[in-house]
PDB file of C-alpha atoms and ligand atoms in Angstrom:
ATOM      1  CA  UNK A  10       1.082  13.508 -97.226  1.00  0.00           C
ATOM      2  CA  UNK A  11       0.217  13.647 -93.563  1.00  0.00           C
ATOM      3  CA  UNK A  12       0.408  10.093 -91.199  1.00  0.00           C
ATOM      4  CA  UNK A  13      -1.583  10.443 -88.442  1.00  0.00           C
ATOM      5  CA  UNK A  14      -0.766   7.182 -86.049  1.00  0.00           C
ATOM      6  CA  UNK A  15      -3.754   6.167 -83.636  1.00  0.00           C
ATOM      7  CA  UNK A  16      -5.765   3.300 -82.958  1.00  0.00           C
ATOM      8  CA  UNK A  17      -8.693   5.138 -82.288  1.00  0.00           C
ATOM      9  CA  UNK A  18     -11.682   5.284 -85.505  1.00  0.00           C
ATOM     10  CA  UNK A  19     -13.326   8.148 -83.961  1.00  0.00           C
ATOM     11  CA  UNK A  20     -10.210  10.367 -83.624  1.00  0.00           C
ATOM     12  CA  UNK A  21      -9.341   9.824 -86.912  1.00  0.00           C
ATOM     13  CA  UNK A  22     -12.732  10.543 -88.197  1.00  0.00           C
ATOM     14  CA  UNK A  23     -12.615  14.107 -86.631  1.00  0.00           C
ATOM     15  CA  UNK A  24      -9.199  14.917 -87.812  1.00  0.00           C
ATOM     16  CA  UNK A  25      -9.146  13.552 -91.201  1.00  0.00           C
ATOM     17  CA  UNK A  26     -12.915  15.817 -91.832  1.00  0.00           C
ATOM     18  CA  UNK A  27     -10.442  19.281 -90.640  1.00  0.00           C
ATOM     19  CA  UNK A  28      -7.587  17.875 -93.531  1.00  0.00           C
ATOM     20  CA  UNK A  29     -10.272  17.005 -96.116  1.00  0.00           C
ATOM     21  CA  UNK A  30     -12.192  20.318 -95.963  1.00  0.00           C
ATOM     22  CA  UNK A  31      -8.465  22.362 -96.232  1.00  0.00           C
ATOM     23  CA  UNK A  32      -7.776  19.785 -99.182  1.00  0.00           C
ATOM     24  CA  UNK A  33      -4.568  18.121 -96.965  1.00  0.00           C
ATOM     25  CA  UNK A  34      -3.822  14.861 -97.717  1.00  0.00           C
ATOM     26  CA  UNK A  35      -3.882  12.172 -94.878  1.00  0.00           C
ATOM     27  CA  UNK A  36      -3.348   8.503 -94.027  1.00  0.00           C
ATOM     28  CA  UNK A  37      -4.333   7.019 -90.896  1.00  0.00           C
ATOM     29  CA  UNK A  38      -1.886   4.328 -89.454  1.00  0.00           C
ATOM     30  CA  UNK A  39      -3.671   1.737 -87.434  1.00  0.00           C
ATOM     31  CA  UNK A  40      -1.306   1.524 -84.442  1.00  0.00           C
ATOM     32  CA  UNK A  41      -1.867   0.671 -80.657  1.00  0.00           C
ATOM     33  CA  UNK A  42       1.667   2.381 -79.292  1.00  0.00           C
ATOM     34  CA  UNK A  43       2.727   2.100 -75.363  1.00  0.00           C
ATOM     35  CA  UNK A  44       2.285   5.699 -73.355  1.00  0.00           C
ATOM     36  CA  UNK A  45       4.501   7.253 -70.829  1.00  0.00           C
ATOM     37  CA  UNK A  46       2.732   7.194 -66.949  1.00  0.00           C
ATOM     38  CA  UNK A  47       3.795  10.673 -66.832  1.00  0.00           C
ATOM     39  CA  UNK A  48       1.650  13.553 -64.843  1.00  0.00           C
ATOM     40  CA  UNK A  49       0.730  15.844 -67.577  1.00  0.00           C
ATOM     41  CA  UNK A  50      -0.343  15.260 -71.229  1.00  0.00           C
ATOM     42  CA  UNK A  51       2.617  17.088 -73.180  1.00  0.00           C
ATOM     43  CA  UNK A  52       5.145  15.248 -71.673  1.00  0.00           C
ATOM     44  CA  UNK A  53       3.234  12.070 -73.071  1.00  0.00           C
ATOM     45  CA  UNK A  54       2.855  13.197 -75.762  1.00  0.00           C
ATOM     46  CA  UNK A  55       6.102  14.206 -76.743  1.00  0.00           C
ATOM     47  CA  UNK A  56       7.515  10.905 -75.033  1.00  0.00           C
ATOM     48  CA  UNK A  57       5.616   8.722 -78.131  1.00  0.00           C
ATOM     49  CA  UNK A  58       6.260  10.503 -80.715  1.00  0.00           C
ATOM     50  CA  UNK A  59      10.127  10.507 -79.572  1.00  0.00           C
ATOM     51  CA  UNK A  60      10.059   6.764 -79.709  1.00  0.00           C
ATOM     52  CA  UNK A  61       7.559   6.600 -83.001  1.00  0.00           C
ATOM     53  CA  UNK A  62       9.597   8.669 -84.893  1.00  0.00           C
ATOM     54  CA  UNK A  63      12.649   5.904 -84.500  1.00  0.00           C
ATOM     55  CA  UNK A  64      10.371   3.295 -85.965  1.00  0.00           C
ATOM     56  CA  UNK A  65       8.053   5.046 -88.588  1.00  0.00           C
ATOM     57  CA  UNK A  66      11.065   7.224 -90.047  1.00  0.00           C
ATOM     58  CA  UNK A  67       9.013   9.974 -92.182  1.00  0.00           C
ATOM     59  CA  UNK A  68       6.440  13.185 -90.955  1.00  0.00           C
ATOM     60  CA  UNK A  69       3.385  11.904 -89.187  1.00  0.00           C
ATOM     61  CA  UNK A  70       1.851  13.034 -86.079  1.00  0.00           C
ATOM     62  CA  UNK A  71      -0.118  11.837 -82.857  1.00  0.00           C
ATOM     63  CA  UNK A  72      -1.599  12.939 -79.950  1.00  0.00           C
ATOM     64  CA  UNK A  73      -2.528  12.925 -76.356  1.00  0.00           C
ATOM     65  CA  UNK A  74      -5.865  13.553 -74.763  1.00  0.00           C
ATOM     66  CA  UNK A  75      -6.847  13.951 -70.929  1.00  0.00           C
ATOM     67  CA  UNK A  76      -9.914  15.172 -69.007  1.00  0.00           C
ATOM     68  CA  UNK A  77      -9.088  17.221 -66.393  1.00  0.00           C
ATOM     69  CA  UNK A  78     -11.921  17.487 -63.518  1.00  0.00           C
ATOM     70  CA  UNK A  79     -11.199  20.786 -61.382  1.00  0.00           C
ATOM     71  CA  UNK A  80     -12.493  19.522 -58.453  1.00  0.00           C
ATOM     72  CA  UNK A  81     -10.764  15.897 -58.263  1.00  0.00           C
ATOM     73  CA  UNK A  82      -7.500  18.343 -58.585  1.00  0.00           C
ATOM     74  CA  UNK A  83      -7.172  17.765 -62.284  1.00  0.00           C
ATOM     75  CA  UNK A  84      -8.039  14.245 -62.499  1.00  0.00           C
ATOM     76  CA  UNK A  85      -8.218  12.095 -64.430  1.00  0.00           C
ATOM     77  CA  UNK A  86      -6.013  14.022 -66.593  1.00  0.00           C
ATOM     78  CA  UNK A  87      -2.842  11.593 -67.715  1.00  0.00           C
ATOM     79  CA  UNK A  88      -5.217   8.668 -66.509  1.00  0.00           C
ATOM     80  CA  UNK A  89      -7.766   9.001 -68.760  1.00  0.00           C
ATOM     81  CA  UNK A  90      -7.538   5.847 -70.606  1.00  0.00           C
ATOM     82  CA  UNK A  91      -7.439   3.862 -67.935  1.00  0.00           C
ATOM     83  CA  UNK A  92     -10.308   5.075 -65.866  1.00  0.00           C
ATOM     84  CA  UNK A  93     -12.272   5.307 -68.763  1.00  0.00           C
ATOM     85  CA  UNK A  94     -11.947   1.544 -68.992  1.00  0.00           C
ATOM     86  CA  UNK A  95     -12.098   0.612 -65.177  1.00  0.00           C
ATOM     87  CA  UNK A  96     -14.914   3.259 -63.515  1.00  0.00           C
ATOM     88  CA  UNK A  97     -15.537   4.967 -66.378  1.00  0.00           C
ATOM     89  CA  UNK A  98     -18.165   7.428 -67.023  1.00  0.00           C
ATOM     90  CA  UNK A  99     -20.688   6.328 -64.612  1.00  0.00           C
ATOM     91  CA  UNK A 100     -17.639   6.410 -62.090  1.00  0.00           C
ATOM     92  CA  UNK A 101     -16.978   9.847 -62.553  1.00  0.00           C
ATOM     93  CA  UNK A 102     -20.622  11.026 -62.381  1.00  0.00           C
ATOM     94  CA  UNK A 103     -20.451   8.835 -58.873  1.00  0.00           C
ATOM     95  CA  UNK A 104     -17.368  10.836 -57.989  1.00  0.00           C
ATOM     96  CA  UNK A 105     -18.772  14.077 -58.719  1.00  0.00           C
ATOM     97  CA  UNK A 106     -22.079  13.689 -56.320  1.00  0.00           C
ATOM     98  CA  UNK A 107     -22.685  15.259 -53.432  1.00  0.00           C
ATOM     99  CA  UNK A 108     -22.947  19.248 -55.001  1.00  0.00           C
ATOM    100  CA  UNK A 109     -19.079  19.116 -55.835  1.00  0.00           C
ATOM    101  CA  UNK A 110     -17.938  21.400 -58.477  1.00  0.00           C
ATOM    102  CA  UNK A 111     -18.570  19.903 -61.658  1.00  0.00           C
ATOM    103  CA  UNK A 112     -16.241  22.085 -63.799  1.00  0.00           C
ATOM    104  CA  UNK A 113     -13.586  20.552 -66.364  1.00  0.00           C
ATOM    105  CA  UNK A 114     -11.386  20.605 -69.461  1.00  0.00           C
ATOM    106  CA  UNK A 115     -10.393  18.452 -72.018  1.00  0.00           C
ATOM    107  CA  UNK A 116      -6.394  18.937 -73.465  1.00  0.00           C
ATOM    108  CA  UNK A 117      -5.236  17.794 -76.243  1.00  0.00           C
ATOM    109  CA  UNK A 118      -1.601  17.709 -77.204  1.00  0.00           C
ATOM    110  CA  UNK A 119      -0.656  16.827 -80.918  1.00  0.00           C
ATOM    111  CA  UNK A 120       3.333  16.037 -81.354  1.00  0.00           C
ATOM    112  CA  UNK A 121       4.344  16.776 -85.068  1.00  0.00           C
ATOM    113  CA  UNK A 122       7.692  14.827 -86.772  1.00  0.00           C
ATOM    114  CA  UNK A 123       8.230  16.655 -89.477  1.00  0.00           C
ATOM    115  CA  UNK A 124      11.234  14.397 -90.307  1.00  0.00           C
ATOM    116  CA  UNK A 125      13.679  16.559 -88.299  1.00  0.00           C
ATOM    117  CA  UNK A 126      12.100  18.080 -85.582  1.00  0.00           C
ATOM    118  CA  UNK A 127       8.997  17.611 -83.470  1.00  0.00           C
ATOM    119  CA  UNK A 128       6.726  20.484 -83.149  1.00  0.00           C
ATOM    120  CA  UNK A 129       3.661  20.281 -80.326  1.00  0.00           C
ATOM    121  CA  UNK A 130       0.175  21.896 -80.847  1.00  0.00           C
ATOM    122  CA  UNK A 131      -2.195  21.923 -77.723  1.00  0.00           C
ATOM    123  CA  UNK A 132      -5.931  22.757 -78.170  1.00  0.00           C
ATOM    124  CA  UNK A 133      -8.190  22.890 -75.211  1.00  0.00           C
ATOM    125  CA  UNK A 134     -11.916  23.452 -74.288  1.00  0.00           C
ATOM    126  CA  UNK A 135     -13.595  24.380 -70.831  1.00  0.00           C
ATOM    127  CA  UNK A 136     -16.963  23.324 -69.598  1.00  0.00           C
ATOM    128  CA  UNK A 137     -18.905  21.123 -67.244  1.00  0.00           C
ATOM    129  CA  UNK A 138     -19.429  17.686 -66.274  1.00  0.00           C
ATOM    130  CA  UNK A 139     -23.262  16.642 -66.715  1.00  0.00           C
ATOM    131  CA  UNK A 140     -25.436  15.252 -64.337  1.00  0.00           C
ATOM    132  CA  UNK A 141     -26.637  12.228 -66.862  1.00  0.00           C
ATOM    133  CA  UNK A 142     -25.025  10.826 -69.546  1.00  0.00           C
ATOM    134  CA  UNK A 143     -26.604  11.957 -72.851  1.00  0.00           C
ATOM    135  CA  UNK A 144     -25.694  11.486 -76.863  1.00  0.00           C
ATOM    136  CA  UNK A 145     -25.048   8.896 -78.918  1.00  0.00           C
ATOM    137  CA  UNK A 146     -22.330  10.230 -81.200  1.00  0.00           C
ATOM    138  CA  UNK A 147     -18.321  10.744 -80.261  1.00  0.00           C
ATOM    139  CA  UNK A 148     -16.453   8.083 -77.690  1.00  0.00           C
ATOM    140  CA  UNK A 149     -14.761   8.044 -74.381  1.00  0.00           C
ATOM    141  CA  UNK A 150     -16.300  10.914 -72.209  1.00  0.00           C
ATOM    142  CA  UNK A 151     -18.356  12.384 -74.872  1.00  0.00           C
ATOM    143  CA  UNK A 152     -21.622  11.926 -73.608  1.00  0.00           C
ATOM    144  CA  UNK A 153     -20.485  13.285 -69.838  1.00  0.00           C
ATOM    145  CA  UNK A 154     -18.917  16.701 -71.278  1.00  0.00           C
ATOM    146  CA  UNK A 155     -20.789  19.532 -71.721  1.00  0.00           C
ATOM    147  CA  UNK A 156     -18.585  22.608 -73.494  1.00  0.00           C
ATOM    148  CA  UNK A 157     -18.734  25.990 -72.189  1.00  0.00           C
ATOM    149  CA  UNK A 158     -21.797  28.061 -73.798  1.00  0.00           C
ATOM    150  CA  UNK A 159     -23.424  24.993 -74.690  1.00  0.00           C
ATOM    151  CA  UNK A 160     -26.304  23.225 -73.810  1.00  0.00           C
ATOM    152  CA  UNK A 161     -25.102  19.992 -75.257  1.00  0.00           C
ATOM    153  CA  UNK A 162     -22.725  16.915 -75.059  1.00  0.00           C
ATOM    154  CA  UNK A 163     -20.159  16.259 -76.786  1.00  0.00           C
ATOM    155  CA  UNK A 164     -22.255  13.030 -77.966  1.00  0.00           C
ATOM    156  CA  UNK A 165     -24.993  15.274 -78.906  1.00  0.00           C
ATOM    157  CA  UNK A 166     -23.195  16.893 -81.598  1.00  0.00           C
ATOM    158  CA  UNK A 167     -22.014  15.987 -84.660  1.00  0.00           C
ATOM    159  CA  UNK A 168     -18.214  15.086 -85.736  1.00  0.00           C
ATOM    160  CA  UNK A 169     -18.532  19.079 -87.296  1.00  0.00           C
ATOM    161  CA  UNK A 170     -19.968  20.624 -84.189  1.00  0.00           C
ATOM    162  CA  UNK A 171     -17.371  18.690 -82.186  1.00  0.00           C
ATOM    163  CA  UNK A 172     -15.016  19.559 -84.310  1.00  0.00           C
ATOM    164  CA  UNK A 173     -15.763  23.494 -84.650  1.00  0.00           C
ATOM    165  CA  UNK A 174     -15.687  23.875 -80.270  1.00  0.00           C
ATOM    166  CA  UNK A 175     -13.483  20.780 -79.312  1.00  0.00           C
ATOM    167  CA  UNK A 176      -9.427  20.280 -77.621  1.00  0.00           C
ATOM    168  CA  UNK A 177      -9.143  18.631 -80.650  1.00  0.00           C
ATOM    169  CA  UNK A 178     -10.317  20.511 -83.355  1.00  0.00           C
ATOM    170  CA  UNK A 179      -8.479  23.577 -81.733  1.00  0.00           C
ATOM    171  CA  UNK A 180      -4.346  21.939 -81.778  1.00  0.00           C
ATOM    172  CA  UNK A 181      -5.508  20.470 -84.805  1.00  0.00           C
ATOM    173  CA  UNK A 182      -6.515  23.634 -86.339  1.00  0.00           C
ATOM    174  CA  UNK A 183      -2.967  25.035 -85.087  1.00  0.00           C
ATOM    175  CA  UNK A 184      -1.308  22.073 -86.882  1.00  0.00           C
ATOM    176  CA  UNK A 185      -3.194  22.769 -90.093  1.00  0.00           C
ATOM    177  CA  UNK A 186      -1.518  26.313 -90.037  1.00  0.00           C
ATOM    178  CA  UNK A 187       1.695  25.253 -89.423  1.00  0.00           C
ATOM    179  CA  UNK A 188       1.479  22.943 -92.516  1.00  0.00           C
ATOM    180  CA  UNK A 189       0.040  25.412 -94.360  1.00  0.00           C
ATOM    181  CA  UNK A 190       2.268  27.635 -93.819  1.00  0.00           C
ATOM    182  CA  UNK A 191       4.907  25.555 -96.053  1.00  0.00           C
ATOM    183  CA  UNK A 192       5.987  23.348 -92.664  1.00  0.00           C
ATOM    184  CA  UNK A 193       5.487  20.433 -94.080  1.00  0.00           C
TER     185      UNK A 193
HETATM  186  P1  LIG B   6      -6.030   8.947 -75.250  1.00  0.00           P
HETATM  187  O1  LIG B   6      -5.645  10.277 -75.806  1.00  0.00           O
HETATM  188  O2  LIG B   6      -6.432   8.026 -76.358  1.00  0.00           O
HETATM  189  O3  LIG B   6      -5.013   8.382 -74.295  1.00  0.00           O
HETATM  190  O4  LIG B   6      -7.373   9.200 -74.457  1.00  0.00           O
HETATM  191  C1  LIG B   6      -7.515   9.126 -73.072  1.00  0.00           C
HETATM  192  C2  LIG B   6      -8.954   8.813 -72.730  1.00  0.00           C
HETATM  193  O5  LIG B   6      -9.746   9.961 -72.983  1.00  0.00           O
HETATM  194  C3  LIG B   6      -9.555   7.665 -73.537  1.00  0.00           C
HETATM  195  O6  LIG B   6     -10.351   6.902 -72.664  1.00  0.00           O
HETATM  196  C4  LIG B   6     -10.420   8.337 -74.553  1.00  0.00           C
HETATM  197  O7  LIG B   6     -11.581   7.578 -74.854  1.00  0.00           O
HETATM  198  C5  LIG B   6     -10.791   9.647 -73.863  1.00  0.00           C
HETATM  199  N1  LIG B   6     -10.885  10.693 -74.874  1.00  0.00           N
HETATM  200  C6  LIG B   6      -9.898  11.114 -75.703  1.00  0.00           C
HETATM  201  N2  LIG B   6     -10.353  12.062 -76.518  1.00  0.00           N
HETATM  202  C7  LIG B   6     -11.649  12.252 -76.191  1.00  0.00           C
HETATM  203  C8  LIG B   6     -12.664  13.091 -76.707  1.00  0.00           C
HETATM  204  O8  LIG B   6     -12.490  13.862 -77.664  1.00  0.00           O
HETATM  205  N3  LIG B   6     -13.868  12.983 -76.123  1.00  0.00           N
HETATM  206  C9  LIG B   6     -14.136  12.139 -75.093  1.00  0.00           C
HETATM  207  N4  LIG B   6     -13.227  11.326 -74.577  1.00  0.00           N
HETATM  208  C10 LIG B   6     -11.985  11.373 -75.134  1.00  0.00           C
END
C-alpha cells in the first residue's frame, strides 16, 4: 500500500487511474503541507517530503509541480501556486502579449519515502502557451497549456489523455517501475 499525501482532488485522480490500471494499491491522504520558497522544484520537493516523512512515519510519496515559461526566464516555475492564485491564467496570457515566445514546460518532481530512503522521480512535458484559454477538464494551468504535437489543452483532454503525454503521468510512470520492480 502506496500513501500519496496532497490536497489536491485532481492530482489524485490522475495518479490513482496510473496505480489502478497496474493493479497498485493506493490511499490518498488529505493534507495541505507548508513548501520550501526555494528556486527550483526538486529541491521542494525533496524539502517536504524530508519533513513529512518525520510525521507520517511509513512509505508514501508527494510531489512538486511548476510551469516554467521560457521566455519570462523560467517563470513561474517554484511560484506556481501562488501566481496561479494572484494573476493567474489570464495574467500569464497578459504577460505573454506582444509576439513574445510562448514556449513552456511543466516539471514534476515526485519524492518517494520508502521508509528508509527517499527516492525522486521527475517527469516533464514541452509545449506552448495558448493564445485563449480553452477546456473544461484538469485544474491550475490546464486550459492555458498546449503539449508539444498537440492541438489541444490540457483541459481538453481527458484524465487518460493527460495522463498518457503529461509531467505527471511521466515521474509517475517512473515511480510505478521502481515499485514494481520489488522497491516497495
Ligand atoms: P503544486 O505542485 O500543487 O505546488 O502546483 C503549483 C501550481 O501549478 C498550482 O497552482 C497548480 O494548480 C498548478 N499545477 C500543478 N500541476 C498542474 C497540472 O498538471 N496542470 C496544470 N496546472 C498544474
Amino acid at each position: 500500500m502506496v500513501i500519496f499525501v496532497t490536497s489536491n482532488k485532481h492530482k489524485f485522480e490522475e495518479i490513482s487511474l496510473m496505480f489502478n490500471h497496474r493493479g497498485i494499491p493506493i490511499t490518498w491522504k488529505r493534507m495541505k503541507y507548508e513548501e520550501l520558497q526555494a528556486d527550483d522544484t526538486r529541491t521542494v520537493s525533496l524539502d517536504s517530503c524530508m519533513r513529512l516523512r518525520e510525521v507520517i512515519r511509513k512509505p508514501f510519496f508527494l510531489e512538486d509541480t511548476g510551469l516554467y515559461i521560457e521566455s519570462l526566464k523560467g517563470f513561474p516555475g517554484p511560484y506556481s501556486s501562488y501566481v496561479a492564485g494572484t494573476i493567474g491564467n489570464r495574467g500569464i496570457l497578459d504577460l505573454l502579449a506582444h509576439g513574445r515566445n510562448r514556449s513552456a514546460a511543466f516539471i514534476t518532481v515526485i519524492s518517494y519515502f520508502d521508509g528508509r530512503e527517499i527516492h525522486q522521480f521527475e517527469g516533464s512535458v514541452k509545449g506552448a502557451i495558448s493564445y485563449e484559454p480553452a477546456g473544461s477538464g484538469g485544474f491550475g494551468y490546464d486550459p492555458i497549456f498546449m503539449p508539444e504535437g498537440t492541438s489541444k489543452t490540457l483541459a481538453q483532454m481527458s484524465d487518460e489523455e493527460k495522463n498518457a503525454v503529461s509531467h505527471r503521468g511521466m515521474a509517475v510512470s517512473k515511480l510505478i517501475s521502481f515499485i514494481l520492480a520489488g522497491n516497495a
